[in-house]
Amino acid sequence: MVAVQSFQHGYSIMRLGLATAILVMLPALAQAWDTPARGSSDRRAMMDAMRPIAEWNLGAPVEFVVRDLRVAGNAGFASVQPQRPGGSQIDISTTPLVLRDGQDPAWLDGTWMQALLTKQGKTWVVVHSAIGATDVWYADARFCPQWGAVIPEVC
């Protein structure tokens, strides 16, 4: 009987220890990034950093529908759908990306744009980006040291 009680006591202590460890780790497992609010200076600056790249490749003017926007410290990630002001879709076959650069529209996933950004002072700068990517190009270990907090699902 004593051995059984000792085992149960040890088991209870182990369960308590495991529960405590989980509670201590929960904050670390929580989301490490924030989404800049509409109208915020960070959100506006990130869109302004991406706009020249989008307009160079898709033609001007463009506005963005934000699918995902993440900031952690000086690291940023954006996934946006460029469109014409007022909501008109961009015909990829008539864009500079196709007409000037010779991209085959059949090999593009529309006009979706993703970008990895860094904040320098109050300015956001696009470091890596893609338009019409058919894969998750940012799922590359070399991006994890700088952008891992904003793309944790691939780092």
Short mmCIF file of C-alpha atoms in Angstrom, two decimals:
data_model
loop_
_atom_site.label_atom_id
_atom_site.label_comp_id
_atom_site.label_asym_id
_atom_site.label_seq_id
_atom_site.Cartn_x
_atom_site.Cartn_y
_atom_site.Cartn_z
CA MET A 1 0.00 0.00 0.00
CA VAL A 2 2.83 2.40 0.83
CA ALA A 3 4.47 1.79 -2.55
CA VAL A 4 1.22 2.54 -4.37
CA GLN A 5 0.73 5.80 -2.46
CA SER A 6 4.32 6.80 -3.16
CA PHE A 7 3.83 6.11 -6.88
CA GLN A 8 0.58 8.10 -6.95
CA HIS A 9 2.22 10.96 -5.05
CA GLY A 10 5.13 10.98 -7.51
CA TYR A 11 2.70 10.86 -10.44
CA SER A 12 0.75 13.83 -9.03
CA ILE A 13 3.96 15.84 -8.62
CA MET A 14 4.95 14.98 -12.20
CA ARG A 15 1.52 16.12 -13.51
CA LEU A 16 1.79 19.33 -11.50
CA GLY A 17 5.28 19.93 -12.91
CA LEU A 18 4.06 19.34 -16.47
CA ALA A 19 1.10 21.68 -15.98
CA THR A 20 3.41 24.37 -14.57
CA ALA A 21 5.83 23.97 -17.48
CA ILE A 22 2.98 24.38 -19.98
CA LEU A 23 1.72 27.51 -18.23
CA VAL A 24 5.22 28.98 -18.19
CA MET A 25 5.72 28.23 -21.89
CA LEU A 26 2.37 29.60 -23.11
CA PRO A 27 3.60 33.19 -23.48
CA ALA A 28 6.53 31.93 -25.55
CA LEU A 29 4.14 30.03 -27.79
CA ALA A 30 1.94 33.10 -28.26
CA GLN A 31 2.03 35.05 -31.48
CA ALA A 32 5.24 37.08 -31.66
CA TRP A 33 4.00 39.57 -34.28
CA ASP A 34 1.35 42.27 -34.49
CA THR A 35 -0.79 43.56 -37.35
CA PRO A 36 -0.48 47.32 -37.83
CA ALA A 37 -3.93 48.92 -37.58
CA ARG A 38 -5.61 50.64 -40.53
CA GLY A 39 -4.45 54.23 -40.68
CA SER A 40 -1.32 53.57 -38.60
CA SER A 41 2.01 55.02 -39.68
CA ASP A 42 3.59 51.55 -39.94
CA ARG A 43 0.80 50.23 -42.18
CA ARG A 44 0.95 53.29 -44.43
CA ALA A 45 4.76 53.15 -44.62
CA MET A 46 4.75 49.44 -45.49
CA MET A 47 2.22 50.00 -48.30
CA ASP A 48 4.25 52.98 -49.55
CA ALA A 49 7.40 50.81 -49.60
CA MET A 50 5.69 48.13 -51.73
CA ARG A 51 3.83 50.48 -54.09
CA PRO A 52 6.79 51.40 -56.38
CA ILE A 53 7.61 47.72 -56.88
CA ALA A 54 3.98 46.89 -57.64
CA GLU A 55 3.60 49.84 -60.02
CA TRP A 56 6.87 49.05 -61.83
CA ASN A 57 5.67 45.49 -62.45
CA LEU A 58 1.91 45.95 -62.77
CA GLY A 59 1.58 49.52 -64.02
CA ALA A 60 0.36 52.54 -62.08
CA PRO A 61 -1.66 53.30 -60.10
CA VAL A 62 -2.22 50.49 -57.61
CA GLU A 63 -3.82 50.12 -54.21
CA PHE A 64 -3.62 47.07 -51.98
CA VAL A 65 -6.11 44.75 -50.38
CA VAL A 66 -4.24 43.44 -47.35
CA ARG A 67 -4.46 39.71 -46.84
CA ASP A 68 -1.79 39.47 -44.14
CA LEU A 69 0.41 42.16 -42.59
CA ARG A 70 2.80 41.37 -39.75
CA VAL A 71 5.35 43.34 -37.75
CA ALA A 72 7.76 42.18 -35.04
CA GLY A 73 10.36 44.78 -34.10
CA ASN A 74 12.05 45.90 -37.31
CA ALA A 75 10.88 42.88 -39.35
CA GLY A 76 7.79 42.92 -41.53
CA PHE A 77 5.87 40.55 -43.78
CA ALA A 78 3.08 41.46 -46.18
CA SER A 79 0.79 39.46 -48.43
CA VAL A 80 -1.38 41.79 -50.50
CA GLN A 81 -3.57 41.78 -53.59
CA PRO A 82 -2.76 44.80 -55.79
CA GLN A 83 -5.72 46.30 -57.64
CA ARG A 84 -6.56 49.51 -59.44
CA PRO A 85 -8.00 52.33 -57.32
CA GLY A 86 -11.68 51.73 -56.79
CA GLY A 87 -11.31 47.97 -56.81
CA SER A 88 -10.77 47.08 -60.48
CA GLN A 89 -8.79 43.89 -61.03
CA ILE A 90 -5.45 44.14 -62.80
CA ASP A 91 -5.25 42.18 -66.05
CA ILE A 92 -1.87 40.47 -65.65
CA SER A 93 -1.51 40.02 -69.43
CA THR A 94 -1.38 43.80 -69.97
CA THR A 95 1.19 44.56 -67.26
CA PRO A 96 4.85 45.55 -67.67
CA LEU A 97 5.74 42.29 -65.93
CA VAL A 98 4.41 40.47 -69.00
CA LEU A 99 4.83 43.02 -71.82
CA ARG A 100 8.22 44.48 -70.83
CA ASP A 101 9.81 41.58 -68.96
CA GLY A 102 8.35 38.69 -70.95
CA GLN A 103 6.83 36.82 -68.00
CA ASP A 104 4.36 34.17 -69.14
CA PRO A 105 1.03 34.90 -67.41
CA ALA A 106 0.29 31.17 -67.37
CA TRP A 107 3.19 30.74 -64.93
CA LEU A 108 1.99 33.47 -62.56
CA ASP A 109 -0.51 33.16 -59.74
CA GLY A 110 -2.28 36.39 -60.66
CA THR A 111 -1.05 39.59 -59.09
CA TRP A 112 -0.65 38.43 -55.48
CA MET A 113 2.36 40.10 -53.90
CA GLN A 114 4.36 39.07 -50.86
CA ALA A 115 7.20 41.05 -49.32
CA LEU A 116 9.72 40.81 -46.52
CA LEU A 117 10.43 44.28 -45.18
CA THR A 118 12.78 45.85 -42.67
CA LYS A 119 12.31 49.07 -40.75
CA GLN A 120 15.17 51.55 -40.81
CA GLY A 121 14.36 54.41 -38.48
CA LYS A 122 10.76 55.29 -39.36
CA THR A 123 11.06 54.00 -42.94
CA TRP A 124 10.01 50.54 -44.11
CA VAL A 125 12.11 49.07 -46.94
CA VAL A 126 11.25 46.05 -49.09
CA VAL A 127 14.20 43.65 -48.99
CA HIS A 128 12.65 40.68 -50.84
CA SER A 129 9.39 40.48 -52.78
CA ALA A 130 7.53 38.52 -55.41
CA ILE A 131 4.47 39.09 -57.56
CA GLY A 132 2.49 36.14 -58.87
CA ALA A 133 4.62 33.57 -57.06
CA THR A 134 3.32 30.02 -57.39
CA ASP A 135 5.20 28.80 -54.33
CA VAL A 136 5.95 29.98 -50.81
CA TRP A 137 9.28 31.53 -51.81
CA TYR A 138 9.90 32.99 -48.34
CA ALA A 139 9.90 29.47 -46.81
CA ASP A 140 13.69 29.51 -47.00
CA ALA A 141 15.93 29.01 -43.97
CA ARG A 142 18.09 31.99 -44.96
CA PHE A 143 15.18 34.34 -44.18
CA CYS A 144 14.54 32.91 -40.70
CA PRO A 145 17.22 34.76 -38.72
CA GLN A 146 15.82 38.18 -39.70
CA TRP A 147 12.13 37.44 -40.42
CA GLY A 148 11.39 34.28 -38.41
CA ALA A 149 9.17 36.16 -35.96
CA VAL A 150 6.84 37.30 -38.76
CA ILE A 151 6.87 34.03 -40.72
CA PRO A 152 7.00 31.45 -37.90
CA GLU A 153 4.93 28.92 -39.83
CA VAL A 154 7.85 28.41 -42.24
CA CYS A 155 10.81 28.97 -39.90
#
